[in-house]
């Protein structure tokens, strides 16, 4: 895929998705961090339902530590893997207080050092909370990048690096959410909605649906 086609793809996605942002509900970088940690192998809708009850009670590291691990579990028990997530969130809050004055750090290295935070979560926080042009490759982005030919790769890291090099500069900040939302609602896994797709004529997918 050439540079002009990539630019046209992102221009069209940006026109079709005028407000590309996360569907997780949050009011601060810390709330976003907790929501993203909870969202692993869970739906945004499910996470939002749990955090709607959790955040009014505890939305700081200190408040979550005051709840304790068992208290936290009561709020997130509807979310998959809630036991391990609760353990990680408690450790994460302790680290934020000990090393970052209770604030969410703005570097990838510091974020990845937190319990339950990997490269993908760190990229989401850097992009969504702090406005940096990072791209977190989840299942939707991995599928769209490979299916369209935008940035084919066998691993998440390979796709991330290709997107990092090839996304047009003016779309770099929003590319993450443009691709996620396109993958979530149009370029879906089982039966992509090719007739409704704004980039169908630019896409390299050979088995387009009719």
Short mmCIF file of C-alpha atoms in Angstrom, two decimals:
data_model
loop_
_atom_site.label_atom_id
_atom_site.label_comp_id
_atom_site.label_asym_id
_atom_site.label_seq_id
_atom_site.Cartn_x
_atom_site.Cartn_y
_atom_site.Cartn_z
CA UNK A 1 0.00 0.00 0.00
CA UNK A 2 1.41 3.37 -0.99
CA UNK A 3 1.57 6.63 0.95
CA UNK A 4 -1.30 8.27 -0.97
CA UNK A 5 -3.67 5.36 -0.29
CA UNK A 6 -2.85 5.39 3.41
CA UNK A 7 -3.53 9.12 3.58
CA UNK A 8 -6.85 8.68 1.75
CA UNK A 9 -7.86 5.90 4.16
CA UNK A 10 -7.22 8.02 7.23
CA UNK A 11 -8.80 11.11 5.67
CA UNK A 12 -11.99 9.12 5.04
CA UNK A 13 -11.98 7.49 8.48
CA UNK A 14 -11.53 10.90 10.09
CA UNK A 15 -14.49 12.25 8.11
CA UNK A 16 -16.64 9.25 9.02
CA UNK A 17 -15.65 9.33 12.72
CA UNK A 18 -15.56 13.03 13.69
CA UNK A 19 -15.01 12.38 17.41
CA UNK A 20 -12.58 9.46 17.69
CA UNK A 21 -12.17 8.71 21.37
CA UNK A 22 -12.38 5.87 23.85
CA UNK A 23 -15.75 4.41 24.80
CA UNK A 24 -14.54 3.89 28.36
CA UNK A 25 -16.00 6.42 30.80
CA UNK A 26 -13.41 8.31 32.84
CA UNK A 27 -12.83 11.70 34.43
CA UNK A 28 -9.09 11.66 35.14
CA UNK A 29 -5.92 9.87 34.00
CA UNK A 30 -6.17 7.62 37.05
CA UNK A 31 -9.76 6.64 36.30
CA UNK A 32 -8.75 5.89 32.70
CA UNK A 33 -5.84 3.75 33.90
CA UNK A 34 -8.10 1.68 36.15
CA UNK A 35 -10.71 1.34 33.39
CA UNK A 36 -8.14 0.17 30.85
CA UNK A 37 -6.67 -2.37 33.28
CA UNK A 38 -10.18 -3.69 33.90
CA UNK A 39 -10.95 -3.81 30.15
CA UNK A 40 -8.52 -6.64 29.36
CA UNK A 41 -10.65 -9.51 27.99
CA UNK A 42 -13.79 -7.55 28.91
CA UNK A 43 -16.15 -5.22 27.08
CA UNK A 44 -16.09 -1.45 27.50
CA UNK A 45 -19.80 -1.61 28.34
CA UNK A 46 -19.14 -4.08 31.16
CA UNK A 47 -16.28 -1.99 32.52
CA UNK A 48 -18.36 1.20 32.41
CA UNK A 49 -21.12 -0.51 34.36
CA UNK A 50 -18.68 -1.47 37.13
CA UNK A 51 -16.79 1.82 37.27
CA UNK A 52 -20.07 3.78 37.41
CA UNK A 53 -20.42 2.32 40.91
CA UNK A 54 -16.71 2.23 41.82
CA UNK A 55 -15.52 5.72 40.87
CA UNK A 56 -18.05 7.72 42.93
CA UNK A 57 -16.74 5.81 45.96
CA UNK A 58 -13.06 5.45 45.07
CA UNK A 59 -11.33 7.24 42.20
CA UNK A 60 -7.87 7.87 43.67
CA UNK A 61 -5.08 5.45 44.62
CA UNK A 62 -5.60 6.29 48.29
CA UNK A 63 -9.36 5.66 48.15
CA UNK A 64 -8.96 2.32 46.38
CA UNK A 65 -6.35 1.21 48.92
CA UNK A 66 -8.80 2.19 51.66
CA UNK A 67 -11.34 -0.18 50.10
CA UNK A 68 -8.83 -3.01 50.23
CA UNK A 69 -8.61 -5.90 47.79
CA UNK A 70 -11.77 -7.61 49.00
CA UNK A 71 -13.70 -4.35 48.98
CA UNK A 72 -12.53 -3.60 45.44
CA UNK A 73 -13.62 -7.04 44.27
CA UNK A 74 -17.20 -6.29 45.28
CA UNK A 75 -17.30 -3.48 42.71
CA UNK A 76 -15.58 -5.34 39.85
CA UNK A 77 -16.79 -8.91 40.34
CA UNK A 78 -18.95 -8.71 37.19
CA UNK A 79 -15.79 -8.31 35.09
CA UNK A 80 -13.76 -11.27 33.83
CA UNK A 81 -10.55 -12.11 35.71
CA UNK A 82 -11.64 -9.76 38.52
CA UNK A 83 -9.56 -11.56 41.18
CA UNK A 84 -6.23 -11.03 39.43
CA UNK A 85 -7.25 -7.55 38.30
CA UNK A 86 -8.06 -6.55 41.88
CA UNK A 87 -4.65 -7.80 43.03
CA UNK A 88 -2.91 -5.84 40.28
CA UNK A 89 -4.89 -2.65 40.92
CA UNK A 90 -3.98 -2.68 44.62
CA UNK A 91 -0.28 -3.12 43.75
CA UNK A 92 -0.60 -0.43 41.07
CA UNK A 93 -2.09 2.04 43.57
CA UNK A 94 0.66 1.32 46.09
CA UNK A 95 3.31 1.97 43.43
CA UNK A 96 1.66 5.23 42.32
CA UNK A 97 1.74 6.52 45.90
CA UNK A 98 5.27 5.30 46.63
CA UNK A 99 6.94 6.40 43.39
CA UNK A 100 4.73 8.99 41.67
CA UNK A 101 3.03 11.02 44.43
CA UNK A 102 -0.26 9.32 43.57
CA UNK A 103 -0.21 10.62 39.98
CA UNK A 104 -0.26 8.62 36.75
CA UNK A 105 3.22 8.85 35.16
CA UNK A 106 3.57 10.15 31.60
CA UNK A 107 6.34 7.83 30.40
CA UNK A 108 5.99 4.40 28.85
CA UNK A 109 8.73 2.93 31.04
CA UNK A 110 7.09 4.10 34.27
CA UNK A 111 3.65 2.94 33.16
CA UNK A 112 4.86 -0.52 32.12
CA UNK A 113 6.49 -0.93 35.54
CA UNK A 114 3.02 -0.83 37.15
CA UNK A 115 1.22 -4.10 37.95
CA UNK A 116 -1.26 -5.10 35.27
CA UNK A 117 0.06 -2.57 32.76
CA UNK A 118 1.64 -3.83 29.54
CA UNK A 119 2.70 -2.04 26.39
CA UNK A 120 -0.84 -1.83 25.01
CA UNK A 121 -2.27 -0.28 28.18
CA UNK A 122 0.65 2.13 28.41
CA UNK A 123 0.06 3.25 24.82
CA UNK A 124 -3.65 3.82 25.51
CA UNK A 125 -2.86 6.00 28.54
CA UNK A 126 -0.17 7.99 26.72
CA UNK A 127 -2.51 8.60 23.79
CA UNK A 128 -5.88 9.12 25.45
CA UNK A 129 -4.94 10.73 28.76
CA UNK A 130 -1.90 12.72 27.64
CA UNK A 131 -2.45 13.26 23.91
CA UNK A 132 0.70 11.56 22.65
CA UNK A 133 0.68 10.01 19.15
CA UNK A 134 0.96 6.39 20.31
CA UNK A 135 -0.98 3.47 18.83
CA UNK A 136 -2.10 0.62 21.06
CA UNK A 137 -2.73 -2.45 18.90
CA UNK A 138 -5.69 -4.44 20.21
CA UNK A 139 -7.58 -7.21 18.41
CA UNK A 140 -9.59 -4.70 16.35
CA UNK A 141 -6.55 -2.76 15.13
CA UNK A 142 -4.60 -5.96 14.47
CA UNK A 143 -7.47 -7.27 12.32
CA UNK A 144 -8.04 -4.01 10.42
CA UNK A 145 -4.32 -3.44 9.78
CA UNK A 146 -3.89 -6.94 8.36
CA UNK A 147 -7.21 -7.24 6.53
CA UNK A 148 -6.95 -3.91 4.72
CA UNK A 149 -3.23 -4.20 4.02
CA UNK A 150 -2.64 -0.97 5.93
CA UNK A 151 0.08 -2.46 8.14
CA UNK A 152 0.25 -6.25 7.83
CA UNK A 153 2.17 -8.11 10.50
CA UNK A 154 2.25 -11.43 12.31
CA UNK A 155 2.58 -9.94 15.80
CA UNK A 156 1.01 -7.02 17.65
CA UNK A 157 4.40 -5.34 18.00
CA UNK A 158 5.13 -5.70 14.28
CA UNK A 159 1.80 -4.08 13.39
CA UNK A 160 2.39 -1.30 15.93
CA UNK A 161 5.83 -0.49 14.51
CA UNK A 162 4.52 -0.47 10.92
CA UNK A 163 1.65 1.84 11.86
CA UNK A 164 4.02 4.07 13.78
CA UNK A 165 6.09 4.53 10.62
CA UNK A 166 3.29 4.73 8.07
CA UNK A 167 0.36 6.65 9.60
CA UNK A 168 0.24 10.18 8.10
CA UNK A 169 1.49 12.73 10.67
CA UNK A 170 -1.76 14.69 10.82
CA UNK A 171 -3.68 11.54 11.78
CA UNK A 172 -1.11 10.10 14.20
CA UNK A 173 -2.84 11.25 17.39
CA UNK A 174 -6.28 9.91 16.41
CA UNK A 175 -5.20 6.82 14.44
CA UNK A 176 -5.59 4.55 17.46
CA UNK A 177 -9.25 5.35 18.00
CA UNK A 178 -10.10 5.68 14.30
CA UNK A 179 -8.93 2.11 13.68
CA UNK A 180 -10.51 0.68 16.84
CA UNK A 181 -13.92 2.20 16.13
CA UNK A 182 -13.79 1.19 12.47
CA UNK A 183 -12.94 -2.37 13.51
CA UNK A 184 -15.58 -2.45 16.23
CA UNK A 185 -18.50 -1.27 14.10
CA UNK A 186 -17.67 -1.75 10.40
CA UNK A 187 -14.67 -4.02 9.80
CA UNK A 188 -15.99 -6.59 12.27
CA UNK A 189 -14.43 -10.01 12.72
CA UNK A 190 -16.93 -12.51 11.30
CA UNK A 191 -18.76 -10.63 8.58
CA UNK A 192 -17.26 -7.23 7.80
CA UNK A 193 -19.78 -4.63 6.65
CA UNK A 194 -18.00 -3.93 3.36
CA UNK A 195 -21.05 -2.35 1.61
CA UNK A 196 -21.19 0.26 4.40
CA UNK A 197 -17.42 0.83 4.51
CA UNK A 198 -16.05 4.25 3.56
CA UNK A 199 -12.68 2.77 2.55
CA UNK A 200 -13.90 -0.36 0.73
CA UNK A 201 -12.40 0.73 -2.62
CA UNK A 202 -9.02 1.39 -0.99
CA UNK A 203 -8.92 -1.81 1.06
CA UNK A 204 -6.86 -4.83 0.01
CA UNK A 205 -9.26 -7.42 1.46
CA UNK A 206 -10.10 -9.82 -1.35
CA UNK A 207 -13.13 -11.52 0.18
CA UNK A 208 -15.33 -8.46 0.59
CA UNK A 209 -18.91 -9.06 1.66
CA UNK A 210 -21.74 -7.96 -0.60
#
